[in-house]
Coordinates of C-alpha atoms in Angstrom, one line a residue:
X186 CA -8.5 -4.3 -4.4
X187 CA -12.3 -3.6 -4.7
X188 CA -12.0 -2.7 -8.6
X189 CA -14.9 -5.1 -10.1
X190 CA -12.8 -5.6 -13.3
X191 CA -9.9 -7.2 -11.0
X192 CA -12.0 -8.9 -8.9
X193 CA -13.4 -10.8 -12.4
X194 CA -10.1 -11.1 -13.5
X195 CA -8.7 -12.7 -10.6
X196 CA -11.8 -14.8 -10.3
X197 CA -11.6 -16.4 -13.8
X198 CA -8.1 -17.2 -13.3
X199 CA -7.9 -19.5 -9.9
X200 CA -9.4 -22.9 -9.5
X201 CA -11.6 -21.6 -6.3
X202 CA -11.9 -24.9 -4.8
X203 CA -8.5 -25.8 -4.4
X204 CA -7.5 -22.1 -2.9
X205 CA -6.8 -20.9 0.5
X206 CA -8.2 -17.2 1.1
X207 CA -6.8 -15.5 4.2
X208 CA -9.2 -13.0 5.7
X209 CA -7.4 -10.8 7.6
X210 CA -8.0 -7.8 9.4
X211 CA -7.2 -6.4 13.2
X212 CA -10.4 -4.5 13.7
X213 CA -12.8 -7.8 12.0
X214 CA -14.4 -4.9 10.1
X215 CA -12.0 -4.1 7.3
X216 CA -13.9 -3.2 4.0
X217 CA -12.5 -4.4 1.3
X218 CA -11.2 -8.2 2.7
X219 CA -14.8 -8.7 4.1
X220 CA -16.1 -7.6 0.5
X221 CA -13.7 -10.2 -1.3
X222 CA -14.8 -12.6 1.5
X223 CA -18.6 -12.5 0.8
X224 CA -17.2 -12.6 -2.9
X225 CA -15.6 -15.5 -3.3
X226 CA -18.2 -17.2 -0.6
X227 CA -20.7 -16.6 -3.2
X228 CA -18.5 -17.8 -6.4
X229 CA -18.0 -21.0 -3.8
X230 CA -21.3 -21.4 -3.4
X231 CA -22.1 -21.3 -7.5
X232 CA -19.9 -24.1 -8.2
X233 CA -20.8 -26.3 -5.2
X234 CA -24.9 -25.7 -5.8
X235 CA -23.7 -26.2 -10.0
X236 CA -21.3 -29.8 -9.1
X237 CA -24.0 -31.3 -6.1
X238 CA -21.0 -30.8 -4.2
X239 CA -22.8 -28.9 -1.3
X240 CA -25.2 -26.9 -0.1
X241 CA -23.5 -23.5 0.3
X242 CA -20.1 -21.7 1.9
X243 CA -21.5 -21.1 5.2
X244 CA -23.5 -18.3 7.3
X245 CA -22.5 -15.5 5.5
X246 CA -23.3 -16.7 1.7
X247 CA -26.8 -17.2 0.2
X248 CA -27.4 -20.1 1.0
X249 CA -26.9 -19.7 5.4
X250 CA -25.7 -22.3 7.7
X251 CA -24.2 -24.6 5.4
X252 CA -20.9 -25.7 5.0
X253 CA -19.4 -26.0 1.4
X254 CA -16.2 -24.2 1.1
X255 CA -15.7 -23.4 4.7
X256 CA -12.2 -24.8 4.8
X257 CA -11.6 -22.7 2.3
X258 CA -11.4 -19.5 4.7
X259 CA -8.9 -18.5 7.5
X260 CA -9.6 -16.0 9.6
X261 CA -6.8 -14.0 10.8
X262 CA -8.1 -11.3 13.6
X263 CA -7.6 -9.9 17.1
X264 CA -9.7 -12.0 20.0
X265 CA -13.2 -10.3 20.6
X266 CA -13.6 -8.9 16.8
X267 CA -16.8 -9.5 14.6
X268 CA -14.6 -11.7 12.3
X269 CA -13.6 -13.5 15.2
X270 CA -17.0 -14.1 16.4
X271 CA -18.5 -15.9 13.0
X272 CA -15.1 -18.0 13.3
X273 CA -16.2 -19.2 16.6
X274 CA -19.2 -19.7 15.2
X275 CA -18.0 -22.2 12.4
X276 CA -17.6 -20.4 9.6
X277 CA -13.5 -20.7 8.8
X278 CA -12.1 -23.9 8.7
X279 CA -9.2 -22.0 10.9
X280 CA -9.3 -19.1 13.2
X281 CA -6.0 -17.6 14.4
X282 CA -5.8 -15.1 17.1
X283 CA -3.8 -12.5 16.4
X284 CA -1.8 -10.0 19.3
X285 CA -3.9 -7.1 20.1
X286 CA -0.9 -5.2 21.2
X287 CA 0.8 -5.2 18.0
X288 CA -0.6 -2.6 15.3
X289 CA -0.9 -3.7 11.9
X290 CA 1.8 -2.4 10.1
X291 CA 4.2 -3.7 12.9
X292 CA 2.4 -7.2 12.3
X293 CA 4.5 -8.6 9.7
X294 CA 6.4 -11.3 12.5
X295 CA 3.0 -11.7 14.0
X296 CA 0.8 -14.4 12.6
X297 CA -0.4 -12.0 9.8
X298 CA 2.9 -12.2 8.3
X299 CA 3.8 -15.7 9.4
X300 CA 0.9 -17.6 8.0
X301 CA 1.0 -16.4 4.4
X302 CA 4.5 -17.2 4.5
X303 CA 4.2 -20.5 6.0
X304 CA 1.5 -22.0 3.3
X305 CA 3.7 -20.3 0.5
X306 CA 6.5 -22.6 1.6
X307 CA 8.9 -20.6 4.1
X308 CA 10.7 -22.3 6.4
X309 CA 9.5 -20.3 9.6
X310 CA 12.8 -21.8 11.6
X311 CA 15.1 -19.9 9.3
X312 CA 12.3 -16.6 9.0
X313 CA 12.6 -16.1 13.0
X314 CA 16.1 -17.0 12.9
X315 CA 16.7 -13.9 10.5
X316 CA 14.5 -11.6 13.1
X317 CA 15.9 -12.9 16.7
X318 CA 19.4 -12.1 14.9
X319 CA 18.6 -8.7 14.1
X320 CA 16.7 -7.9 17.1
X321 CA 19.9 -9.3 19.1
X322 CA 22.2 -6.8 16.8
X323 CA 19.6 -3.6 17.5
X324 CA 20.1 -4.1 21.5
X325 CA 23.4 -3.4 21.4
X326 CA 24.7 1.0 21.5
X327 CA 24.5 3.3 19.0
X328 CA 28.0 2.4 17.0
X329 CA 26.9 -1.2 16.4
X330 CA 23.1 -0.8 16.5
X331 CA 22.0 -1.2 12.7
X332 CA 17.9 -0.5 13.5
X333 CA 18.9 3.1 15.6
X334 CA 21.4 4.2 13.2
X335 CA 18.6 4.0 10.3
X336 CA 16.9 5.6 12.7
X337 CA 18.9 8.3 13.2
X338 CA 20.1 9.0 9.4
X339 CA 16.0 9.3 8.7
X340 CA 15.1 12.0 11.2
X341 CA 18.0 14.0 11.2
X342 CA 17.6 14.4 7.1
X343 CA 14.3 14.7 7.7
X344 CA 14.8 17.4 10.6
X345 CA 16.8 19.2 8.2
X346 CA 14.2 19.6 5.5
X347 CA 15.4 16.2 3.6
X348 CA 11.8 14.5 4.3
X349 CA 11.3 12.3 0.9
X350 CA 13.1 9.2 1.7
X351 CA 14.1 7.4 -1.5
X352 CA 14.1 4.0 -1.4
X353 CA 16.3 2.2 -4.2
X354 CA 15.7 -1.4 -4.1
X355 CA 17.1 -4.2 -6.4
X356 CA 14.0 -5.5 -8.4
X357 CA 13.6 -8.6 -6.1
X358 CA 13.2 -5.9 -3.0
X359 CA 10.3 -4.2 -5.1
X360 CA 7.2 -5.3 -2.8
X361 CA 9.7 -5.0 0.0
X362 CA 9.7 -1.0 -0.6
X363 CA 6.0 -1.1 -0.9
X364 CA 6.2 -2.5 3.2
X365 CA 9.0 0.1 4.1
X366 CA 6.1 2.9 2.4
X367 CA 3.2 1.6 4.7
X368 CA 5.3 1.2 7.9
X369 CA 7.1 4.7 7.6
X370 CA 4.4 6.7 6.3
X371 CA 1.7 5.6 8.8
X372 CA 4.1 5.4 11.8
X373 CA 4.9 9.0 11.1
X374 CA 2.8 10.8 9.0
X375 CA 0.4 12.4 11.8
X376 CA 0.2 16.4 13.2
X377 CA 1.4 18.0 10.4
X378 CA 4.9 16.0 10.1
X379 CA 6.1 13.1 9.2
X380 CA 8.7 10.8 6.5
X381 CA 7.9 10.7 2.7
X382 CA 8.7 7.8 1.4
X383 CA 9.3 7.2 -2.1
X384 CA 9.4 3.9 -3.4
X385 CA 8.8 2.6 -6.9
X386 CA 10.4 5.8 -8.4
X387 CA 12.3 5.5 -11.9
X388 CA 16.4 5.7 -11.2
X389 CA 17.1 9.4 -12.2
X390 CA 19.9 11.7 -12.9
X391 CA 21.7 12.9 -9.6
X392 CA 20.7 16.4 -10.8
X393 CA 17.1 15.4 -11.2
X394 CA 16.7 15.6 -7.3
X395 CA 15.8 18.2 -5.3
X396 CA 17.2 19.2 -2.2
X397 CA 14.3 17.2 0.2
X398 CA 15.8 13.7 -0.8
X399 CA 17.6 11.8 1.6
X400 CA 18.2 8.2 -0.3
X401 CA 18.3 4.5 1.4
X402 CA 20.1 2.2 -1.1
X403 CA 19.0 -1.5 -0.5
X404 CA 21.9 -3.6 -1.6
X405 CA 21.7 -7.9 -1.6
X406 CA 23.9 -10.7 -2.3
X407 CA 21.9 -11.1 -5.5
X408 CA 22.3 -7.3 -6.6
X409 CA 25.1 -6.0 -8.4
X410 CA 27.2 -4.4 -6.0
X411 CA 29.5 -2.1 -8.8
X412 CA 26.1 -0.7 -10.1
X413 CA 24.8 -0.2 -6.5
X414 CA 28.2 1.8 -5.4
X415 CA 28.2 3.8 -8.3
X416 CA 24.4 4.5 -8.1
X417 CA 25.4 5.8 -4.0
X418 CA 28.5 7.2 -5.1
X419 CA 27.0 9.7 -8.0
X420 CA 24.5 10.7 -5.2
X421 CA 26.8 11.5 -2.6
X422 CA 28.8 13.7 -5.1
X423 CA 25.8 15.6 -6.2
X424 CA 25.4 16.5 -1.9
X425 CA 22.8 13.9 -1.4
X426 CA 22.8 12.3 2.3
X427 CA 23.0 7.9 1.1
X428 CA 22.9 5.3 3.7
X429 CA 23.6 1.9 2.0
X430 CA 21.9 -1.4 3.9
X431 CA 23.1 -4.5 2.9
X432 CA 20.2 -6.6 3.6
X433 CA 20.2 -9.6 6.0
X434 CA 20.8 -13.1 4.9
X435 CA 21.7 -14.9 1.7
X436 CA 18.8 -15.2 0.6
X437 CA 14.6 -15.0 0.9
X438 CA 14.2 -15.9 4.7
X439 CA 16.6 -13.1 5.3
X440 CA 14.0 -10.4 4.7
X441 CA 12.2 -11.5 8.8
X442 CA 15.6 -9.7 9.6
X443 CA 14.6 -6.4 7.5
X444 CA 11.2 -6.3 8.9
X445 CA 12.8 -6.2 12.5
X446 CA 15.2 -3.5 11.3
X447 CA 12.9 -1.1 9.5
X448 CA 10.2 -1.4 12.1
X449 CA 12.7 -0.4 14.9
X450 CA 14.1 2.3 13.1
X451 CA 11.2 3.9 12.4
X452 CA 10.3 3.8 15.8
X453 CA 13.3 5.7 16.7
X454 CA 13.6 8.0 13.9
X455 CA 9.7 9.3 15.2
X456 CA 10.7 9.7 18.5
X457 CA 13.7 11.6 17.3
X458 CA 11.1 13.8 15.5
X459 CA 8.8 13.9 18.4
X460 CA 5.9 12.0 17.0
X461 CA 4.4 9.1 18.6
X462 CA 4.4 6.1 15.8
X463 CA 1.9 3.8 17.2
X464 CA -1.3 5.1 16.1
X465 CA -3.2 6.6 12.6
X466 CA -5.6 8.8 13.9
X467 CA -6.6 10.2 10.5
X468 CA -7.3 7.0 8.6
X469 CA -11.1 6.7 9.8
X470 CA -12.1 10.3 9.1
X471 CA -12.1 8.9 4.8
X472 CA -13.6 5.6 6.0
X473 CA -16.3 7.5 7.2
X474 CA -16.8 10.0 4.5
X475 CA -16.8 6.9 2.2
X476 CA -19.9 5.7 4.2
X477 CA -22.1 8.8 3.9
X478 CA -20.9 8.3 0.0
X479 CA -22.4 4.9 -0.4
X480 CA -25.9 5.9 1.7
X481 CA -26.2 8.0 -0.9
X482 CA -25.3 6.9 -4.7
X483 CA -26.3 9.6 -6.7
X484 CA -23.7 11.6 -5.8
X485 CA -21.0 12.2 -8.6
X486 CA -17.2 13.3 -8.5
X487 CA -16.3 16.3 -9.9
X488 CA -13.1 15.8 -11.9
X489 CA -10.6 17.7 -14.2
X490 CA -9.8 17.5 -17.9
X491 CA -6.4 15.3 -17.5
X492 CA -4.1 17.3 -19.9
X493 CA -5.6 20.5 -17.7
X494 CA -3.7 18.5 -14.3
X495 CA -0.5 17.9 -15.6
X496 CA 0.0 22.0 -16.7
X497 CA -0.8 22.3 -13.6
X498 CA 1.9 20.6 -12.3
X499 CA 4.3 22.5 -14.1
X500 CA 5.5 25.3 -11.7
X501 CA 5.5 23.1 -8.8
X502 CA 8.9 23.0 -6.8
X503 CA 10.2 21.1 -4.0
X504 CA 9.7 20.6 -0.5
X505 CA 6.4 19.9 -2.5
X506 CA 5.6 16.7 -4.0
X507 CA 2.9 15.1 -6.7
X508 CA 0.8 12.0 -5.0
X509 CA -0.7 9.3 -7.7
X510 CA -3.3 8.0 -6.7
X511 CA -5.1 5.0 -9.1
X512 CA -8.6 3.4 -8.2
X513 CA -8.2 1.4 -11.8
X514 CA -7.3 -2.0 -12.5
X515 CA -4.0 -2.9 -11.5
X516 CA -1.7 -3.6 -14.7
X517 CA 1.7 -4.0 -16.2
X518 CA 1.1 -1.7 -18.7
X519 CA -0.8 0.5 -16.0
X520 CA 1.8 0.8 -13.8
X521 CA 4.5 1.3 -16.3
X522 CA 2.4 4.3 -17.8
X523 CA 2.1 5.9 -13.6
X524 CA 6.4 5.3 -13.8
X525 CA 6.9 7.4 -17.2
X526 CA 4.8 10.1 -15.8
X527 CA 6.4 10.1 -12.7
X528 CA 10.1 10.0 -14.5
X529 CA 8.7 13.0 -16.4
X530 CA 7.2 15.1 -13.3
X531 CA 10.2 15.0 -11.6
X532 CA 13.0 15.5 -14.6
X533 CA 10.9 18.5 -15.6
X534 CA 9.9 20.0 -11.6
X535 CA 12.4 18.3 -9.4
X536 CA 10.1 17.5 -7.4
X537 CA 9.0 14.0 -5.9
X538 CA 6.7 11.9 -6.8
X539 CA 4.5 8.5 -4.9
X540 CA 2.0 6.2 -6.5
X541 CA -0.5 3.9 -5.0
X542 CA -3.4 2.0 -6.4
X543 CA -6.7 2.4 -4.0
X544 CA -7.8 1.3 -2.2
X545 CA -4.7 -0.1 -1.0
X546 CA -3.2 3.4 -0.8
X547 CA -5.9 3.9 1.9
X548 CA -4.1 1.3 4.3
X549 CA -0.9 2.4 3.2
X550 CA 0.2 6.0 2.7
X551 CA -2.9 7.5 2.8
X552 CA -2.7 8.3 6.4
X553 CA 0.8 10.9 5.4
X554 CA -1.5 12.5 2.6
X555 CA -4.3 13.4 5.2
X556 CA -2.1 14.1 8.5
X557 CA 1.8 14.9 7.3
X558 CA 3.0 18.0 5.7
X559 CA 0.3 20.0 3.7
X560 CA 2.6 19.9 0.5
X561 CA 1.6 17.1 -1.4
X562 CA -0.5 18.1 -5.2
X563 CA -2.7 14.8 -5.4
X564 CA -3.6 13.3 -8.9
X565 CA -6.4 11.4 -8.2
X566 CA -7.7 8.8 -11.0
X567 CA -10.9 7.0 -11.1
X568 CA -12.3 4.9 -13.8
X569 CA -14.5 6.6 -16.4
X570 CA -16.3 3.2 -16.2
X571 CA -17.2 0.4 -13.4
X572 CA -18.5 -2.9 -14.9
X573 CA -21.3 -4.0 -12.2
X574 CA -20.5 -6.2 -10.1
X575 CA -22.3 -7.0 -6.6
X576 CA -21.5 -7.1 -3.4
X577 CA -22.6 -9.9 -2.3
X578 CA -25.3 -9.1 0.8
X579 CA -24.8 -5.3 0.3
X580 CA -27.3 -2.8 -1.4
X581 CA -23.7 -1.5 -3.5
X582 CA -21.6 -2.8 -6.2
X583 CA -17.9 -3.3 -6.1
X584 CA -17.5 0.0 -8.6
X585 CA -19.8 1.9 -6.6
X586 CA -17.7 0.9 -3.4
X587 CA -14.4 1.9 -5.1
X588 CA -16.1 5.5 -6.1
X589 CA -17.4 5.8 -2.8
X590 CA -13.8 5.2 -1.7
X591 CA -12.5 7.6 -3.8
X592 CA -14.3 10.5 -3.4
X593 CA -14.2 10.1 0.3
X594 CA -10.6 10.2 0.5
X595 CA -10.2 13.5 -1.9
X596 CA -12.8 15.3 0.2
X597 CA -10.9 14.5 3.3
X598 CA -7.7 15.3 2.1
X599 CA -9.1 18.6 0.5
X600 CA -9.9 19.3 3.7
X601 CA -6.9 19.1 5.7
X602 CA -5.1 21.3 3.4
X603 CA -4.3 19.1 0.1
X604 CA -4.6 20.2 -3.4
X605 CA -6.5 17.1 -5.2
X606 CA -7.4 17.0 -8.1
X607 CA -10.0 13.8 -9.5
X608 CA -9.5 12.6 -12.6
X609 CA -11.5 9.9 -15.2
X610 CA -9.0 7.8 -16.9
X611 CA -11.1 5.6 -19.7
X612 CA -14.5 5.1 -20.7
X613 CA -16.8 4.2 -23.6
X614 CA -14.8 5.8 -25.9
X615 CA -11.5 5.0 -25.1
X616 CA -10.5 1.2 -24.2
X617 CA -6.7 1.9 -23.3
X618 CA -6.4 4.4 -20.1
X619 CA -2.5 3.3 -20.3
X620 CA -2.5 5.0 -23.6
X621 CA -4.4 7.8 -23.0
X622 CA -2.1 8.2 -19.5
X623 CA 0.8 8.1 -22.2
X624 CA -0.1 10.4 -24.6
X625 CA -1.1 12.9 -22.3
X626 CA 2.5 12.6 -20.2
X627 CA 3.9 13.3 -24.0
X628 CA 1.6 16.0 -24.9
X629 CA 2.4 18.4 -21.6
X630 CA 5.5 17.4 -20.5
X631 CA 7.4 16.3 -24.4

């Protein structure tokens, strides 16, 4: 996130001395970790120059060249980046080198995955265990080949007009949908194709669906089977294609396994669509419009009354589908608000729905919503307020970054054939956008 009210938040809450911050990102350039990096330097930097402790975080705080806080930072980047520069230059108490062959969203068993997991507590023995297994299993033919026949069941739905894939997911697989959304909506989203996925979506009536689902039901040791077989089993009947993977291993570790599955699949379900999954070549067109945005502040975004978007949604019928998009503090009570307006879109339309907050969307989905089909009707929210805070060693705050975001985005999308439509959730007046997000969902849709 780059929202300045989550940034404070998060902030407040951690004793910054005793954590580890990963900077991470292939290109060394990434936006928003290099933001949060020069952030966090600079809260560092306070409590070392407030305690005597020391006399800064290193060359990219206030204070340069000093040392305070440096083992505080990992840098995780490919070999000949800018991040990877300052680290050789001392500023992380750790470098590692990352595989320049390996994009990012097939990274998860490289050491962007692996490091995170190791200093949460993993054992790594039992994580690559789970992946050499399932890499073994997918080298086998078709028949016994669990990675190519999830292949297959995704692109020939998908060739046969049944592009939103629905992910169901037990609630400890939650985060693990938001992965499968990244990987299959980057990989494939690109030349006017590509997978939907849908993941997060309330559980709804088999006759709530339209006819462009195809349904991947993620089923665990820990999940109730009976429910699970039923939920599969009421799809099926209502002429929904289900594939049911029981996910590998008994428990945590076993999820190494999944990312090996998932990321072979999708490779093959994209070559079974013709599309090559190994690039995102419409990501930096927004990153770039984002940058003429900041150069130039007093630009505004033109929005819509909310009530006036959802009637709009109203007619709305399937292949197409309604993107939420949220550059707003990430909450409980947020998100639950996005999942009863998403339960109401689609038991009203029938049509799909995703959600995102930005600017993680950006790194995410976003690539589908600017190069896959040109069906999507995008609800974009912004904050009818931004509490100032600066970016440390930028002329721009941390709000005006997430507008600049924001508006870059819709304009590109708008572009390439999108209907977007910006919307202000919250300001002065009202202190509760998850209550104005409910009362509107009540007011259009009952």
């Amino acid at each position: 996130t780059v929202n300045p009210e989550s940034i404070a938040s998060l902030t407040g809450s951690l004793d910054l001395a005793r954590t580890l911050f990963f900077v991470s990102s292939k290109s060394g350039t990434t936006v928003e970790p290099l933001s949060l990096e020069s952030h966090f330097r600079s809260s560092l930097y306070a409590i070392a120059t407030a305690t005597g402790s020391g006399t800064g975080p290193g060359p990219s705080s206030p204070a340069p060249g000093s040392g305070a806080g440096r083992r505080n930072f990992v840098a995780l980047t490919d070999p000949g980046t800018p991040l990877s520069e300052r680290a050789r230059a001392g500023e992380f108490g750790t470098w590692v080198a990352t595989p320049e062959d390996v994009g990012g969203r097939f990274s998860a068993l490289s050491a962007f995955g692996m490091m995170p997991a190791a200093a949460a507590g993993m054992d790594l023995h039992r994580f690559a265990e789970s992946a050499a297994l399932m890499a073994q299993q997918c080298q086998g033919d078709a028949k016994g080949n669990p990675g190519l026949q999830l292949g297959a069941f995704l692109a020939a739905n998908a060739l046969e007009g049944r592009d939103k894939v629905t992910l169901i997911t037990p609630p400890e697989h939650a985060i693990f949908g938001m992965w499968v959304e990244q990987l299959l909506a980057e990989s494939t989203g690109k030349e006017g194709k590509g997978l939907v996925p849908i993941a997060g979506e309330p559980l709804l009536q088999p006759e709530s669906y339209g006819n462009d689902r195809q349904f991947v039901v993620i089923e665990t040791a820990r999940s109730e089977e009976l429910q699970f077989q039923q939920t599969a089993g009421e799809l099926e009947s209502a002429g929904h294609p289900v594939l049911v993977v029981k996910a590998s291993g008994p428990d945590k570790h076993g999820v190494a396994g999944e990312f090996f599955r998932w990321q072979f699949a999708t490779a093959a379900a994209a070559s079974l669509m013709d599309i090559y999954p190994f690039d995102q070549p419409d990501v930096e067109a927004a990153k770039i419009r984002a940058r003429e945005l900041l150069s130039d502040l007093d630009q505004d975004l033109d929005t819509v009354p909310l009530a006036d978007a959802l009637r709009s949604l109203e007619d709305i019928v399937p292949p197409a589908y309604v993107a939420l998009i949220a550059f707003l503090p990430e909450s409980a009570n947020l998100t639950g608000a996005f999942s009863s307006l998403r339960r109401a879109i689609s038991e009203k339309t029938g049509v799909a729905t995703t959600f995102g907050y930005g600017p993680r969307y950006l790194h995410s989905i976003g690539q589908l919503y600017k190069g896959g089909p040109r069906n999507a009707v995008v609800l974009g929210f912004v904050s009818g307020k931004y509490d100032d805070l600066a970016v440390p060693g930028a002329s721009y705050t941390f709000g005006q970054l997430s507008l600049a975001q924001a508006g870059g985005d819709f304009a590109v999308m708008a572009e390439r054939g999108q209907k977007v439509m910006p919307i202000r959730l919250g300001d002065s007046r009202t202190e509760n956008p998850s209550r104005e997000l409910i009362d509107a969902t009540e007011q259009v849709f009952g």
